[in-house]
């Protein structure tokens, strides 16, 4: 036994609760010492029993004090209370034999210390339970109901029989009742711990075992006082207390105590079904008890009525609370089902019908008058740069605003849904062109991306009418095809689906697949057409022109190649290839004749300018070839720039800042030409070949051509006349002030860069 006490004195680091395995070993040493004392009580003569009980209590108290000294800031407040309770219990054990021997009748001093120990134990247990998590109201009511039922049983079986016995003093009756009351309170703590579903730690198991041991000892004495026959000899009755003290002492030293009382430990509770089982047992006590044990007097009757009333009232309140919880759960389930249904039917961003629901609505409407049903497929033009430049948050905000505007433009009976990123579908039984006009009008007002950045969007809209037995999916697909015909043409318009359109789209898809395979092969190549000075007729530069000779499709016109690339994801790769090959040709020419290097004019798709990565690409290609950036012209067609966005304009300005020159091609063929001159501020304006007369003798509108040249010079731009085929046209453009000319007169596109002498001879 001395070795057990010595084991508790092993030095440990302060600031932690019995850390590591050594703390656990000390804990089990304390418990082993208590068990050893209990065994010695059984095997040694009775005269040794009091000393062994005191020794076991002393070892347990020593363990508790050791745990207090070594404990962390979390466990010390609890162990201080528990150590005081243990000390009171130990004093009661020591005083009780001498208290009874001094006068032949107990004075109650030992009971005072024992009750003080119970109070300290209850304070410790209550604080320990409240530290981790407060029990919900339902659990508290369940504990109260079970405790009331246990109180009623204790009264009938233990307390009332004691009060009815003769020859006992009032102090003895109060003492017996007080012990039972303390046991009922401990039982309430045990029940609350039993209702927990949190993963158990050793400290919690040791604590629960200690409480059950104390309950067992107290109930043994209470049963004896009530006149019950106890088969176990009286000398063994305190063994339960000895084991309980050992369990509590082991708990105080165990490293898991910190986790058991930690406020950070989450607590869950057992299921309603398990707790309702306990409630049924508690409710059965006042119902069944009178059947087996009738009330004996008024006091007994009164206590039974009060206790039974508390049990019934608590269970009733619990049932009312449960009914309310079930009602709330049903309400939440209904809300959850509604939310789930909404999520299944609605687009999460805009709140519009999603694709699946729109198709269902179309199928339902097709069951009626099919000839009156039209589907509009709407795709926003220039929306991608908003996401790329401003971020998806701004893009989402624009989509929400577009959805709200489209909804306000609908008439009764029309259906609107979002079927893709920036794609919408409308079902109408009215004039589809009028519906398309309302949708386009809804986009006229600019969208404010911030307080100073308005952005105007347009829409490409495809129409399809239900004129056969097609289903919703096929009808939407036709409207989608019609929309893409607008996209591929000029955007910002409306087109109605035709059979030829379906064939054209199939041809376009076949062309895209062929183009995908042609990239990186000799099917694609560049030709270069010279551009000469309108006065001296000397070569000043070249335009790189793309050609594709497909083994399947034959010679494909350049505009169809670009359209196919733009309608797929190939434009970036194709555009980069054109830039590399053009600059390679220019670099080789400059290296051979560095004295008067020509410029290289390269066509750039508006789709390329919507991606600002082209700036870094061009800078890298120019730097790698050691070229003067001013020799590189990037041509942007006026029609493409019209369809392009503010993003394209911003990228064009950034390219100009890098030293490159921006050329506005096909000037005069698009809308709002003056607006483009103002927004782009091009370095070069190329007058479209349509201004050159087809008869080869002059210009189609000399006055307009003169005005275009004057406006271009007013902003400092160089003017190039395209499509020049006769000397008369070249001479007239020169007289009107045109700076450069280009056309078959100057030279047809060739595989290499024509030398200045050869080109000059072509127009001399």
PDB file of C-alpha atoms in Angstrom, residues 343-509:
ATOM      1  CA  UNK A 343     -34.263  24.413 -57.101  1.00  0.00           C
ATOM      2  CA  UNK A 344     -35.324  21.611 -59.396  1.00  0.00           C
ATOM      3  CA  UNK A 345     -37.489  23.932 -61.500  1.00  0.00           C
ATOM      4  CA  UNK A 346     -35.686  27.275 -61.289  1.00  0.00           C
ATOM      5  CA  UNK A 347     -32.334  28.680 -62.252  1.00  0.00           C
ATOM      6  CA  UNK A 348     -30.445  29.338 -59.020  1.00  0.00           C
ATOM      7  CA  UNK A 349     -28.999  32.680 -60.190  1.00  0.00           C
ATOM      8  CA  UNK A 350     -31.875  34.468 -61.921  1.00  0.00           C
ATOM      9  CA  UNK A 351     -34.883  32.626 -60.514  1.00  0.00           C
ATOM     10  CA  UNK A 352     -36.146  31.944 -64.040  1.00  0.00           C
ATOM     11  CA  UNK A 353     -37.289  28.524 -65.180  1.00  0.00           C
ATOM     12  CA  UNK A 354     -34.361  26.229 -65.919  1.00  0.00           C
ATOM     13  CA  UNK A 355     -33.864  24.288 -69.135  1.00  0.00           C
ATOM     14  CA  UNK A 356     -35.675  21.141 -67.979  1.00  0.00           C
ATOM     15  CA  UNK A 357     -38.737  23.068 -66.805  1.00  0.00           C
ATOM     16  CA  UNK A 358     -38.856  25.213 -69.960  1.00  0.00           C
ATOM     17  CA  UNK A 359     -38.812  22.085 -72.114  1.00  0.00           C
ATOM     18  CA  UNK A 360     -41.670  20.656 -70.037  1.00  0.00           C
ATOM     19  CA  UNK A 361     -43.701  23.859 -70.550  1.00  0.00           C
ATOM     20  CA  UNK A 362     -43.055  23.772 -74.291  1.00  0.00           C
ATOM     21  CA  UNK A 363     -44.120  20.125 -74.497  1.00  0.00           C
ATOM     22  CA  UNK A 364     -47.327  20.952 -72.621  1.00  0.00           C
ATOM     23  CA  UNK A 365     -48.121  23.852 -74.955  1.00  0.00           C
ATOM     24  CA  UNK A 366     -47.394  21.761 -78.027  1.00  0.00           C
ATOM     25  CA  UNK A 367     -50.314  19.583 -77.016  1.00  0.00           C
ATOM     26  CA  UNK A 368     -52.654  22.442 -78.031  1.00  0.00           C
ATOM     27  CA  UNK A 369     -52.580  24.629 -81.125  1.00  0.00           C
ATOM     28  CA  UNK A 370     -49.050  23.903 -82.347  1.00  0.00           C
ATOM     29  CA  UNK A 371     -49.162  26.389 -85.205  1.00  0.00           C
ATOM     30  CA  UNK A 372     -49.404  29.285 -82.745  1.00  0.00           C
ATOM     31  CA  UNK A 373     -46.365  28.280 -80.696  1.00  0.00           C
ATOM     32  CA  UNK A 374     -42.996  29.902 -81.354  1.00  0.00           C
ATOM     33  CA  UNK A 375     -39.698  29.513 -79.543  1.00  0.00           C
ATOM     34  CA  UNK A 376     -37.169  32.340 -79.337  1.00  0.00           C
ATOM     35  CA  UNK A 377     -33.564  31.444 -78.522  1.00  0.00           C
ATOM     36  CA  UNK A 378     -31.707  34.491 -77.195  1.00  0.00           C
ATOM     37  CA  UNK A 379     -27.928  34.776 -76.838  1.00  0.00           C
ATOM     38  CA  UNK A 380     -26.299  37.919 -75.448  1.00  0.00           C
ATOM     39  CA  UNK A 381     -23.636  39.471 -77.677  1.00  0.00           C
ATOM     40  CA  UNK A 382     -20.378  40.457 -76.009  1.00  0.00           C
ATOM     41  CA  UNK A 383     -21.205  39.030 -72.595  1.00  0.00           C
ATOM     42  CA  UNK A 384     -18.050  36.907 -72.259  1.00  0.00           C
ATOM     43  CA  UNK A 385     -15.716  39.934 -71.973  1.00  0.00           C
ATOM     44  CA  UNK A 386     -17.690  41.116 -68.930  1.00  0.00           C
ATOM     45  CA  UNK A 387     -16.815  37.911 -67.103  1.00  0.00           C
ATOM     46  CA  UNK A 388     -13.240  37.979 -68.374  1.00  0.00           C
ATOM     47  CA  UNK A 389     -12.583  41.633 -67.546  1.00  0.00           C
ATOM     48  CA  UNK A 390     -14.791  42.435 -64.578  1.00  0.00           C
ATOM     49  CA  UNK A 391     -15.135  39.003 -63.011  1.00  0.00           C
ATOM     50  CA  UNK A 392     -18.014  36.572 -62.586  1.00  0.00           C
ATOM     51  CA  UNK A 393     -19.626  38.592 -59.805  1.00  0.00           C
ATOM     52  CA  UNK A 394     -20.276  41.473 -62.217  1.00  0.00           C
ATOM     53  CA  UNK A 395     -21.293  38.999 -64.899  1.00  0.00           C
ATOM     54  CA  UNK A 396     -23.837  37.388 -62.580  1.00  0.00           C
ATOM     55  CA  UNK A 397     -25.222  40.803 -61.668  1.00  0.00           C
ATOM     56  CA  UNK A 398     -25.693  41.618 -65.363  1.00  0.00           C
ATOM     57  CA  UNK A 399     -27.489  38.302 -65.954  1.00  0.00           C
ATOM     58  CA  UNK A 400     -29.839  38.972 -63.055  1.00  0.00           C
ATOM     59  CA  UNK A 401     -30.634  42.416 -64.484  1.00  0.00           C
ATOM     60  CA  UNK A 402     -31.144  41.003 -67.986  1.00  0.00           C
ATOM     61  CA  UNK A 403     -33.521  38.370 -66.599  1.00  0.00           C
ATOM     62  CA  UNK A 404     -35.538  41.045 -64.786  1.00  0.00           C
ATOM     63  CA  UNK A 405     -35.751  43.194 -67.924  1.00  0.00           C
ATOM     64  CA  UNK A 406     -36.793  40.252 -70.078  1.00  0.00           C
ATOM     65  CA  UNK A 407     -39.485  39.319 -67.553  1.00  0.00           C
ATOM     66  CA  UNK A 408     -40.873  42.835 -67.667  1.00  0.00           C
ATOM     67  CA  UNK A 409     -41.000  42.617 -71.470  1.00  0.00           C
ATOM     68  CA  UNK A 410     -43.145  39.466 -71.485  1.00  0.00           C
ATOM     69  CA  UNK A 411     -46.861  39.437 -72.187  1.00  0.00           C
ATOM     70  CA  UNK A 412     -49.411  37.247 -70.416  1.00  0.00           C
ATOM     71  CA  UNK A 413     -48.989  33.601 -71.302  1.00  0.00           C
ATOM     72  CA  UNK A 414     -45.396  33.902 -72.481  1.00  0.00           C
ATOM     73  CA  UNK A 415     -42.779  31.716 -70.795  1.00  0.00           C
ATOM     74  CA  UNK A 416     -39.165  32.710 -70.113  1.00  0.00           C
ATOM     75  CA  UNK A 417     -36.282  30.527 -68.979  1.00  0.00           C
ATOM     76  CA  UNK A 418     -32.513  30.539 -68.746  1.00  0.00           C
ATOM     77  CA  UNK A 419     -30.961  27.557 -70.515  1.00  0.00           C
ATOM     78  CA  UNK A 420     -27.260  28.405 -70.445  1.00  0.00           C
ATOM     79  CA  UNK A 421     -24.662  30.904 -69.303  1.00  0.00           C
ATOM     80  CA  UNK A 422     -25.992  33.910 -71.274  1.00  0.00           C
ATOM     81  CA  UNK A 423     -28.709  32.098 -73.219  1.00  0.00           C
ATOM     82  CA  UNK A 424     -32.466  32.427 -72.706  1.00  0.00           C
ATOM     83  CA  UNK A 425     -35.530  30.802 -74.250  1.00  0.00           C
ATOM     84  CA  UNK A 426     -38.966  32.372 -74.682  1.00  0.00           C
ATOM     85  CA  UNK A 427     -42.155  30.513 -75.616  1.00  0.00           C
ATOM     86  CA  UNK A 428     -44.888  32.678 -77.124  1.00  0.00           C
ATOM     87  CA  UNK A 429     -48.149  32.198 -79.007  1.00  0.00           C
ATOM     88  CA  UNK A 430     -48.050  35.762 -80.341  1.00  0.00           C
ATOM     89  CA  UNK A 431     -46.077  37.463 -83.114  1.00  0.00           C
ATOM     90  CA  UNK A 432     -42.518  36.160 -82.545  1.00  0.00           C
ATOM     91  CA  UNK A 433     -40.902  39.132 -84.264  1.00  0.00           C
ATOM     92  CA  UNK A 434     -42.735  41.513 -81.952  1.00  0.00           C
ATOM     93  CA  UNK A 435     -41.586  39.437 -78.988  1.00  0.00           C
ATOM     94  CA  UNK A 436     -37.998  39.590 -80.253  1.00  0.00           C
ATOM     95  CA  UNK A 437     -38.309  43.350 -80.629  1.00  0.00           C
ATOM     96  CA  UNK A 438     -39.459  43.685 -77.026  1.00  0.00           C
ATOM     97  CA  UNK A 439     -36.493  41.644 -75.810  1.00  0.00           C
ATOM     98  CA  UNK A 440     -34.016  43.686 -77.842  1.00  0.00           C
ATOM     99  CA  UNK A 441     -35.553  46.924 -76.590  1.00  0.00           C
ATOM    100  CA  UNK A 442     -35.074  45.691 -73.023  1.00  0.00           C
ATOM    101  CA  UNK A 443     -31.316  45.734 -73.638  1.00  0.00           C
ATOM    102  CA  UNK A 444     -31.095  49.299 -74.947  1.00  0.00           C
ATOM    103  CA  UNK A 445     -30.439  50.880 -71.555  1.00  0.00           C
ATOM    104  CA  UNK A 446     -26.738  50.445 -70.648  1.00  0.00           C
ATOM    105  CA  UNK A 447     -25.714  48.177 -67.789  1.00  0.00           C
ATOM    106  CA  UNK A 448     -23.634  49.896 -65.127  1.00  0.00           C
ATOM    107  CA  UNK A 449     -20.734  47.639 -64.188  1.00  0.00           C
ATOM    108  CA  UNK A 450     -19.663  50.322 -61.757  1.00  0.00           C
ATOM    109  CA  UNK A 451     -20.538  53.990 -61.333  1.00  0.00           C
ATOM    110  CA  UNK A 452     -18.508  55.089 -64.348  1.00  0.00           C
ATOM    111  CA  UNK A 453     -18.510  52.085 -66.693  1.00  0.00           C
ATOM    112  CA  UNK A 454     -21.752  51.700 -68.677  1.00  0.00           C
ATOM    113  CA  UNK A 455     -21.927  48.693 -70.961  1.00  0.00           C
ATOM    114  CA  UNK A 456     -24.454  48.113 -73.736  1.00  0.00           C
ATOM    115  CA  UNK A 457     -25.397  44.579 -74.723  1.00  0.00           C
ATOM    116  CA  UNK A 458     -27.196  43.331 -77.797  1.00  0.00           C
ATOM    117  CA  UNK A 459     -28.793  39.984 -78.546  1.00  0.00           C
ATOM    118  CA  UNK A 460     -28.748  37.448 -81.342  1.00  0.00           C
ATOM    119  CA  UNK A 461     -32.194  35.838 -81.520  1.00  0.00           C
ATOM    120  CA  UNK A 462     -33.318  32.743 -83.385  1.00  0.00           C
ATOM    121  CA  UNK A 463     -36.979  31.943 -84.063  1.00  0.00           C
ATOM    122  CA  UNK A 464     -38.584  28.566 -84.672  1.00  0.00           C
ATOM    123  CA  UNK A 465     -42.257  27.713 -85.205  1.00  0.00           C
ATOM    124  CA  UNK A 466     -43.891  24.430 -84.260  1.00  0.00           C
ATOM    125  CA  UNK A 467     -45.161  23.297 -87.645  1.00  0.00           C
ATOM    126  CA  UNK A 468     -44.728  19.534 -87.423  1.00  0.00           C
ATOM    127  CA  UNK A 469     -44.595  16.774 -84.878  1.00  0.00           C
ATOM    128  CA  UNK A 470     -41.284  17.867 -83.334  1.00  0.00           C
ATOM    129  CA  UNK A 471     -40.936  17.846 -79.557  1.00  0.00           C
ATOM    130  CA  UNK A 472     -39.678  20.638 -77.327  1.00  0.00           C
ATOM    131  CA  UNK A 473     -36.020  19.592 -77.599  1.00  0.00           C
ATOM    132  CA  UNK A 474     -36.106  19.653 -81.394  1.00  0.00           C
ATOM    133  CA  UNK A 475     -37.936  22.985 -81.481  1.00  0.00           C
ATOM    134  CA  UNK A 476     -35.418  24.619 -79.166  1.00  0.00           C
ATOM    135  CA  UNK A 477     -32.577  23.159 -81.219  1.00  0.00           C
ATOM    136  CA  UNK A 478     -34.014  24.752 -84.363  1.00  0.00           C
ATOM    137  CA  UNK A 479     -34.269  28.135 -82.666  1.00  0.00           C
ATOM    138  CA  UNK A 480     -30.684  27.661 -81.492  1.00  0.00           C
ATOM    139  CA  UNK A 481     -29.585  27.034 -85.092  1.00  0.00           C
ATOM    140  CA  UNK A 482     -31.336  30.196 -86.213  1.00  0.00           C
ATOM    141  CA  UNK A 483     -29.615  32.133 -83.433  1.00  0.00           C
ATOM    142  CA  UNK A 484     -26.209  30.878 -84.552  1.00  0.00           C
ATOM    143  CA  UNK A 485     -26.901  32.014 -88.078  1.00  0.00           C
ATOM    144  CA  UNK A 486     -27.235  35.534 -86.653  1.00  0.00           C
ATOM    145  CA  UNK A 487     -24.083  35.085 -84.592  1.00  0.00           C
ATOM    146  CA  UNK A 488     -22.091  33.956 -87.602  1.00  0.00           C
ATOM    147  CA  UNK A 489     -23.389  36.768 -89.791  1.00  0.00           C
ATOM    148  CA  UNK A 490     -23.198  40.017 -87.847  1.00  0.00           C
ATOM    149  CA  UNK A 491     -24.829  39.480 -84.423  1.00  0.00           C
ATOM    150  CA  UNK A 492     -27.453  41.828 -82.974  1.00  0.00           C
ATOM    151  CA  UNK A 493     -30.294  40.572 -85.116  1.00  0.00           C
ATOM    152  CA  UNK A 494     -33.156  38.103 -85.596  1.00  0.00           C
ATOM    153  CA  UNK A 495     -33.406  35.103 -87.901  1.00  0.00           C
ATOM    154  CA  UNK A 496     -36.090  32.475 -88.480  1.00  0.00           C
ATOM    155  CA  UNK A 497     -35.179  28.837 -88.818  1.00  0.00           C
ATOM    156  CA  UNK A 498     -35.237  27.329 -92.315  1.00  0.00           C
ATOM    157  CA  UNK A 499     -34.324  23.903 -93.640  1.00  0.00           C
ATOM    158  CA  UNK A 500     -31.442  25.469 -95.545  1.00  0.00           C
ATOM    159  CA  UNK A 501     -30.179  26.846 -92.260  1.00  0.00           C
ATOM    160  CA  UNK A 502     -30.026  23.331 -90.863  1.00  0.00           C
ATOM    161  CA  UNK A 503     -28.004  22.254 -93.876  1.00  0.00           C
ATOM    162  CA  UNK A 504     -25.739  25.284 -93.578  1.00  0.00           C
ATOM    163  CA  UNK A 505     -25.088  24.545 -89.922  1.00  0.00           C
ATOM    164  CA  UNK A 506     -24.284  20.947 -90.752  1.00  0.00           C
ATOM    165  CA  UNK A 507     -21.877  22.176 -93.435  1.00  0.00           C
ATOM    166  CA  UNK A 508     -20.349  24.618 -90.973  1.00  0.00           C
ATOM    167  CA  UNK A 509     -19.846  21.853 -88.416  1.00  0.00           C
TER     168      UNK A 509
END
